[in-house]
Coordinates of C-alpha atoms in Angstrom, one line a residue:
M1 CA -30.5 -5.1 3.9
V2 CA -27.4 -3.5 2.3
R3 CA -28.5 -2.8 -1.3
F4 CA -26.0 -5.1 -3.1
M5 CA -25.9 -8.1 -0.8
N6 CA -28.1 -11.2 -1.2
K7 CA -30.4 -12.4 1.6
V8 CA -27.9 -14.9 3.1
N9 CA -24.9 -12.6 3.1
D10 CA -27.1 -9.8 4.6
A11 CA -28.1 -12.1 7.4
L12 CA -24.5 -13.2 7.9
V13 CA -23.4 -9.7 8.4
K14 CA -26.3 -8.8 10.7
L15 CA -25.5 -11.8 12.9
L16 CA -21.8 -10.9 13.0
S17 CA -22.6 -7.3 13.8
A18 CA -24.9 -8.3 16.7
S19 CA -22.4 -11.0 18.0
T20 CA -19.6 -8.4 18.2
D21 CA -21.8 -5.8 20.0
C22 CA -21.9 -3.4 17.0
H23 CA -25.6 -3.5 16.6
T24 CA -28.5 -4.8 18.7
S25 CA -29.9 -8.2 17.7
Q26 CA -32.0 -8.1 14.5
I27 CA -34.5 -10.7 13.5
V28 CA -33.2 -13.0 10.8
E29 CA -35.8 -14.9 8.7
L30 CA -34.4 -17.7 6.5
D31 CA -35.7 -21.0 5.4
A32 CA -34.0 -24.3 6.2
E33 CA -32.0 -24.4 3.0
E34 CA -30.9 -20.8 3.5
W35 CA -29.7 -21.5 7.0
T36 CA -27.6 -24.4 5.7
Q37 CA -26.1 -22.0 3.1
L38 CA -25.4 -19.4 5.8
Y39 CA -23.7 -22.0 8.0
K40 CA -21.4 -23.0 5.1
E41 CA -20.6 -19.3 4.4
A42 CA -19.8 -18.7 8.1
I43 CA -17.4 -21.7 8.1
E44 CA -15.6 -20.3 5.0
H45 CA -15.2 -16.9 6.8
Q46 CA -14.2 -18.7 10.1
I47 CA -17.0 -16.8 12.0
H48 CA -19.3 -19.8 12.6
L49 CA -18.4 -20.0 16.3
L50 CA -18.7 -16.3 16.8
I51 CA -22.3 -16.1 15.5
F52 CA -23.7 -19.4 16.7
S53 CA -25.5 -18.1 19.8
E54 CA -27.1 -15.2 17.8
A55 CA -28.0 -17.5 14.9
N56 CA -29.5 -20.1 17.2
K57 CA -32.1 -17.6 18.4
Y58 CA -33.7 -17.4 14.9
G59 CA -32.7 -20.6 13.2
S60 CA -32.9 -23.5 15.6
K61 CA -36.6 -24.1 15.1
V62 CA -36.4 -23.8 11.3
N63 CA -33.5 -26.2 10.9
P64 CA -33.1 -28.2 14.1
A65 CA -30.7 -30.8 12.8
L66 CA -28.3 -28.2 11.4
F67 CA -28.3 -26.3 14.7
D68 CA -27.8 -29.4 16.8
N69 CA -24.7 -30.2 14.7
W70 CA -23.6 -26.5 14.8
R71 CA -23.9 -26.5 18.6
K72 CA -21.9 -29.7 19.0
N73 CA -19.1 -28.5 16.7
T74 CA -18.9 -25.2 18.6
I75 CA -18.5 -26.9 21.9
F76 CA -15.9 -29.3 20.5
Q77 CA -13.9 -26.5 18.8
V78 CA -13.9 -24.3 21.8
L79 CA -12.6 -27.2 24.1
Q80 CA -10.0 -28.0 21.4
S81 CA -8.9 -24.4 21.3
I82 CA -8.6 -24.1 25.1
Q83 CA -6.5 -27.3 25.2
S84 CA -4.2 -26.1 22.4
F85 CA -3.6 -22.8 24.2
A86 CA -2.6 -24.4 27.5
V87 CA 1.1 -23.8 26.9
V88 CA 0.9 -20.2 25.7
G89 CA 1.2 -18.3 29.0
S90 CA 4.2 -20.4 30.2
L91 CA 5.9 -20.0 26.8
L92 CA 5.5 -16.2 26.9
N93 CA 6.7 -16.1 30.5
A94 CA 9.8 -18.1 29.6
L95 CA 10.7 -15.8 26.7
R96 CA 10.2 -12.7 29.0
D97 CA 12.3 -14.3 31.8
A98 CA 15.1 -14.9 29.3
N99 CA 15.0 -11.2 28.3
V100 CA 13.9 -12.1 24.7
P101 CA 11.8 -9.1 23.5
I102 CA 8.6 -10.5 22.0
L103 CA 5.8 -8.5 20.2
V104 CA 2.5 -10.4 20.0
L105 CA 0.9 -9.9 16.6
K106 CA -2.6 -10.4 15.2
G107 CA -4.8 -13.2 16.6
L108 CA -3.5 -13.6 20.1
H109 CA -4.4 -10.0 20.8
Y110 CA -7.4 -9.7 18.4
K111 CA -9.3 -12.5 20.1
Y112 CA -9.6 -10.4 23.3
L113 CA -11.5 -7.8 21.3
Y114 CA -14.4 -10.2 21.2
R115 CA -17.1 -10.8 23.9
E116 CA -16.1 -14.5 24.0
P117 CA -12.4 -14.7 23.1
D118 CA -12.4 -18.5 22.6
L119 CA -14.9 -18.2 19.8
R120 CA -12.5 -16.2 17.6
I121 CA -10.8 -19.0 15.6
M122 CA -6.9 -19.0 15.4
G123 CA -4.8 -21.1 13.2
D124 CA -1.5 -20.2 14.9
I125 CA 0.2 -17.6 17.1
D126 CA 2.3 -14.9 15.5
L127 CA 5.3 -13.5 17.5
L128 CA 7.8 -10.9 16.3
I129 CA 11.3 -10.8 17.7
K130 CA 14.4 -8.8 17.0
P131 CA 16.8 -10.7 14.7
E132 CA 19.6 -10.7 17.4
S133 CA 17.3 -12.7 19.7
L134 CA 16.5 -15.4 17.2
D135 CA 18.7 -18.2 18.5
N136 CA 17.5 -17.7 22.1
A137 CA 13.9 -17.7 21.0
I138 CA 14.3 -20.9 19.0
R139 CA 15.9 -22.6 21.9
I140 CA 13.1 -21.7 24.3
I141 CA 10.3 -22.6 22.0
E142 CA 11.9 -26.0 21.2
S143 CA 12.3 -26.6 25.0
F144 CA 8.5 -26.8 25.1
G145 CA 8.5 -29.7 22.6
Y146 CA 7.9 -27.7 19.4
I147 CA 9.7 -28.7 16.2
Q148 CA 10.8 -26.4 13.4
G149 CA 8.8 -26.5 10.1
K150 CA 8.8 -24.2 7.1
K151 CA 11.3 -21.3 7.1
D152 CA 11.4 -18.3 4.8
P153 CA 13.2 -14.9 4.8
K154 CA 10.9 -13.5 7.4
H155 CA 9.7 -16.3 9.8
I156 CA 10.0 -19.8 11.0
A157 CA 7.0 -22.0 11.7
F158 CA 6.9 -24.3 14.7
Y159 CA 4.6 -27.3 15.3
H160 CA 3.6 -29.3 18.3
K161 CA 1.5 -32.5 18.6
Q162 CA -0.7 -31.0 21.3
Y163 CA -0.4 -27.2 21.2
I164 CA -1.2 -24.4 18.7
P165 CA 1.4 -23.8 16.0
I166 CA 3.7 -20.8 16.3
E167 CA 5.0 -18.4 13.6
L168 CA 8.2 -16.8 14.9
H169 CA 8.8 -13.6 12.8
F170 CA 12.1 -11.8 12.6
A171 CA 10.7 -9.5 10.0
L172 CA 7.1 -8.5 8.9
F173 CA 8.1 -8.5 5.3
T174 CA 11.2 -8.3 3.1
E175 CA 12.2 -5.1 1.3
S176 CA 11.9 -6.8 -2.1
K177 CA 8.2 -7.6 -1.4
R178 CA 7.2 -4.4 0.3
K179 CA 9.8 -1.7 -0.2
V180 CA 7.5 1.2 0.6
A181 CA 6.8 -0.1 4.1
A182 CA 10.3 -1.5 4.9
G183 CA 10.7 0.9 7.8
F184 CA 7.7 -0.6 9.5
N185 CA 9.8 -3.6 10.5
T186 CA 11.4 -1.5 13.2
A187 CA 8.7 1.2 13.6
I188 CA 6.2 -1.4 14.8
W189 CA 8.2 -1.6 18.1
N190 CA 7.6 2.1 18.8
E191 CA 5.2 2.9 21.7
A192 CA 4.4 -0.8 22.1
Y193 CA 2.7 -1.5 25.4
F194 CA 2.0 -4.4 27.8
Y195 CA -1.5 -6.0 27.5
E196 CA -3.0 -8.3 30.2
A197 CA -5.5 -11.1 29.5
D198 CA -6.2 -14.6 30.9
K199 CA -3.5 -14.2 33.5
M200 CA -1.0 -13.4 30.7
T201 CA 1.0 -10.3 30.1
F202 CA 2.5 -9.6 26.7
L203 CA 3.8 -6.8 24.5
V204 CA 1.6 -5.6 21.7
P205 CA 2.0 -2.8 19.0
S206 CA 0.6 0.7 19.7
D207 CA -3.0 1.2 18.7
I208 CA -2.2 2.9 15.4
N209 CA 0.6 0.4 14.6
Q210 CA -1.8 -2.4 15.3
I211 CA -4.3 -1.0 12.8
I212 CA -1.6 -0.4 10.2
Y213 CA -0.2 -3.9 10.5
C214 CA -3.7 -5.4 10.4
C215 CA -4.3 -3.6 7.1
I216 CA -0.9 -4.4 5.6
H217 CA -1.5 -8.0 6.4
M218 CA -4.9 -7.9 4.7
T219 CA -3.4 -6.3 1.6
N220 CA -0.9 -9.1 1.4
H221 CA -3.7 -11.6 1.3
L222 CA -5.8 -9.5 -1.1
G223 CA -3.2 -10.1 -3.7
K224 CA -3.1 -13.9 -2.9
G225 CA -6.8 -14.6 -3.0
G226 CA -8.4 -12.2 -0.6
F227 CA -9.5 -11.9 3.0
G228 CA -12.9 -12.4 4.6
L229 CA -15.4 -11.3 7.2
R230 CA -13.3 -12.4 10.2
Q231 CA -10.4 -10.2 9.1
L232 CA -12.8 -7.3 8.4
S233 CA -14.3 -7.8 11.9
D234 CA -10.8 -7.7 13.5
F235 CA -10.1 -4.4 11.9
N236 CA -13.6 -3.1 12.8
L237 CA -13.1 -4.0 16.5
L238 CA -9.6 -2.6 16.6
V239 CA -10.8 0.8 15.5
K240 CA -14.1 0.6 17.4
R241 CA -12.2 0.0 20.7
I242 CA -10.4 3.3 20.4
C243 CA -12.5 5.4 18.0
E244 CA -13.4 8.0 20.7
T245 CA -9.7 8.9 21.2
L246 CA -8.2 7.8 17.8
D247 CA -6.1 10.4 16.1
W248 CA -7.5 9.8 12.6
E249 CA -5.2 12.4 11.0
Q250 CA -2.1 10.5 12.4
L251 CA -3.6 7.1 11.4
L252 CA -4.2 8.2 7.8
K253 CA -0.8 9.8 7.6
Q254 CA 1.0 6.6 8.7
A255 CA -1.2 4.6 6.4
E256 CA -0.2 6.7 3.5
I257 CA 3.5 6.5 4.4
N258 CA 3.1 2.7 4.3
G259 CA 1.3 2.6 1.0
I260 CA -2.2 1.8 2.3
G261 CA -3.8 5.2 2.8
K262 CA -6.8 4.6 0.5
F263 CA -7.2 1.0 1.7
V264 CA -7.6 2.1 5.3
E265 CA -10.2 4.7 4.3
V266 CA -12.1 2.2 2.2
L267 CA -12.1 -0.4 5.0
S268 CA -13.3 2.2 7.5
Y269 CA -16.1 3.2 5.3
I270 CA -17.2 -0.4 4.7
C271 CA -17.2 -1.0 8.5
H272 CA -19.3 2.1 8.9
K273 CA -21.8 0.7 6.4
L274 CA -21.9 -2.8 7.7
F275 CA -21.2 -2.5 11.4
G276 CA -22.0 1.2 12.2
L277 CA -18.3 2.1 12.9
K278 CA -17.9 5.8 13.8
I279 CA -15.6 7.4 11.3
P280 CA -14.8 11.0 10.2
E281 CA -17.4 12.7 8.1
V282 CA -14.9 13.5 5.5
I283 CA -14.4 9.7 4.7
I284 CA -18.2 9.2 4.6
K285 CA -18.6 12.0 2.1
K286 CA -15.7 10.8 0.0
Y287 CA -16.9 7.3 -0.5
S288 CA -20.7 7.7 -0.4
C289 CA -20.4 9.0 -3.9
D290 CA -18.4 5.9 -5.0
E291 CA -20.8 3.1 -4.2
E292 CA -20.0 1.0 -7.3
N293 CA -16.4 0.5 -6.2
I294 CA -17.4 0.0 -2.5
E295 CA -19.9 -2.7 -3.7
R296 CA -17.1 -4.4 -5.7
M297 CA -14.8 -4.4 -2.6
V298 CA -17.5 -5.8 -0.3
N299 CA -18.3 -8.5 -2.8
A300 CA -14.6 -9.3 -3.1
I301 CA -14.5 -9.8 0.7
L302 CA -17.7 -11.9 0.8
D303 CA -16.4 -14.1 -2.1
A304 CA -13.0 -14.7 -0.6
G305 CA -13.7 -16.4 2.7
A306 CA -10.8 -16.5 5.3
F307 CA -7.6 -15.6 3.4
G308 CA -9.1 -16.4 0.0
G309 CA -9.7 -20.1 0.6
K310 CA -13.3 -20.1 -0.4
D311 CA -12.8 -20.5 -4.1
K312 CA -9.4 -21.7 -5.5
A313 CA -10.1 -20.5 -9.1
T314 CA -11.0 -17.0 -7.8
S315 CA -7.9 -17.0 -5.7
S316 CA -5.7 -17.8 -8.7
N317 CA -7.4 -15.0 -10.8
R318 CA -6.8 -12.5 -8.0
S319 CA -3.1 -13.4 -7.7
L320 CA -2.6 -12.8 -11.4
A321 CA -4.7 -9.5 -11.2
S322 CA -2.6 -8.3 -8.2
Y323 CA 0.6 -8.9 -10.2
I324 CA -0.7 -7.0 -13.2
S325 CA -2.0 -4.1 -11.1
Q326 CA 1.5 -3.7 -9.5
S327 CA 3.5 -4.2 -12.7
G328 CA 1.8 -2.0 -15.3
S329 CA 1.3 -3.3 -18.9
N330 CA -1.1 -6.3 -18.9
G331 CA 0.8 -8.2 -21.6
K332 CA 4.2 -7.8 -20.0
S333 CA 2.8 -8.5 -16.5
R334 CA 1.1 -11.8 -17.6
L335 CA 4.5 -12.8 -19.1
K336 CA 6.3 -11.9 -15.8
Y337 CA 3.7 -13.8 -13.8
L338 CA 4.6 -16.9 -15.8
F339 CA 8.3 -16.2 -15.6
P340 CA 8.8 -14.2 -12.4
P341 CA 12.2 -12.8 -11.2
R342 CA 14.0 -14.6 -8.3
D343 CA 12.8 -12.3 -5.6
S344 CA 9.1 -12.9 -6.5
L345 CA 9.2 -16.6 -6.1
G346 CA 8.0 -18.2 -2.9
S347 CA 9.9 -20.2 -0.3
A348 CA 9.2 -23.5 -2.2
Y349 CA 11.7 -22.3 -4.7
S350 CA 14.4 -21.1 -2.3
Y351 CA 17.1 -23.1 -4.1
V352 CA 17.1 -20.2 -6.7
N353 CA 18.5 -17.8 -4.1
K354 CA 21.5 -20.1 -3.7
H355 CA 21.9 -21.0 -7.4
K356 CA 20.7 -18.3 -9.8
V357 CA 21.3 -20.6 -12.8
L358 CA 18.3 -22.7 -11.6
L359 CA 15.8 -19.9 -12.3
P360 CA 14.4 -21.7 -15.4
V361 CA 14.1 -24.9 -13.5
A362 CA 12.0 -23.0 -10.9
W363 CA 9.7 -21.7 -13.6
V364 CA 9.1 -25.2 -14.9
H365 CA 8.7 -26.5 -11.3
R366 CA 6.1 -23.8 -10.6
L367 CA 4.2 -24.5 -13.8
L368 CA 4.0 -28.2 -13.1
I369 CA 2.7 -27.6 -9.5
N370 CA -0.1 -25.4 -10.9
I371 CA -1.0 -27.8 -13.6
G372 CA -1.0 -30.7 -11.2
R373 CA -3.2 -29.1 -8.6
R374 CA -6.0 -31.5 -7.7
D375 CA -8.1 -28.9 -5.9
L376 CA -8.9 -27.3 -9.2
K377 CA -10.9 -28.6 -12.2
L378 CA -9.3 -28.3 -15.6
S379 CA -11.5 -25.3 -16.5
E380 CA -10.5 -23.6 -13.3
K381 CA -6.8 -23.8 -14.1
I382 CA -7.4 -21.5 -17.1
P383 CA -7.4 -17.8 -16.1
D384 CA -10.7 -16.0 -16.5
S385 CA -9.8 -12.8 -18.4
K386 CA -13.0 -11.0 -17.5
S387 CA -12.6 -11.7 -13.7
I388 CA -8.9 -10.8 -13.8
N389 CA -9.6 -7.5 -15.5
E390 CA -12.3 -6.6 -12.9
Y391 CA -9.8 -7.4 -10.1
V392 CA -7.1 -5.4 -11.8
E393 CA -9.5 -2.4 -11.8
L394 CA -10.4 -2.9 -8.1
F395 CA -6.7 -3.2 -7.0
R396 CA -5.7 -0.1 -8.9
W397 CA -8.7 1.8 -7.4
L398 CA -7.5 0.7 -3.9
D399 CA -4.0 2.1 -4.8
V400 CA -2.0 -0.2 -2.5
R401 CA 1.6 0.7 -3.1
K402 CA 4.3 -1.9 -2.4
K403 CA 7.4 -0.5 -4.2

């Protein structure tokens, strides 16, 4: 057991490690109630399909009702996933035939890092295009029956009654949100290569760019509530797949350029500890003497669930902590969090970009939305100063630079 993890979380990590071929199968001994807790945790981290087979070896006789339900849900979700993906190959072919350059991001590539790709849950497909191809891409996607949904300065969402949603990106992030990495919007196309899977051929970022973007994406979510074990596993398998030939010096250089140098080192060390990932000895020596902060980071991952959705109050506290850690003075930062500048407001307040005079209206609008949230109890709507301060310290230790 990792020293700072409780029994259920330790078992969860062991099962995930064995299910992703990082460690051999290890006996897991839990009682019926603990297996129920583990199942709930696995759902929160969106790894319940990935670990079912491994968990079933040790838990089916202890809690047969739970595992019968788990098995049925796994079969149902896999069949549902296969059906929702039925259009993907044809859609990618249509875009390629129309000479629309498309770079496949995140899940559609990550899923093939796993032994059973259909067990890696996906909420949507992320595609990156060059801005000049936007109109053609929209036309082709809509020809498959998709309809446009939410649009923001970097992507358009598309939805279909039958098939998996699509996020069509024409930028990875805006300069106002991530100035230090603004050049990565174009650099990610460098040395991209074609990948083949399930009778599909699609363009993906180079190995190093794939790892860099995976980490940038996680740091985005870290400031909105966090990321969980599925995202950590994706990173681990991306590195594990190429670790024998990976140019670590180049990876860390690119990570530093994009403001995530320490974050990449920390994640690598955590994956070394949890999944046995082979990493440079210099990183092991550097962080083996900083177990307190490593423990805090691991606990932040375990507490978050997939993209911070496990605990809404914790998610709110982390959002405020992220803002403070990037802005300096705690008092001024808290004030700016309540009354943010135009470029810090989300797409729900896009009317401010057209009419600057409506900024005070947006502040009130945002406040009313937070007050009216039904997913939070009244006590959870009040920021927890102790928790916020701890997260501020963690974020500053990670030294993620956005400006």
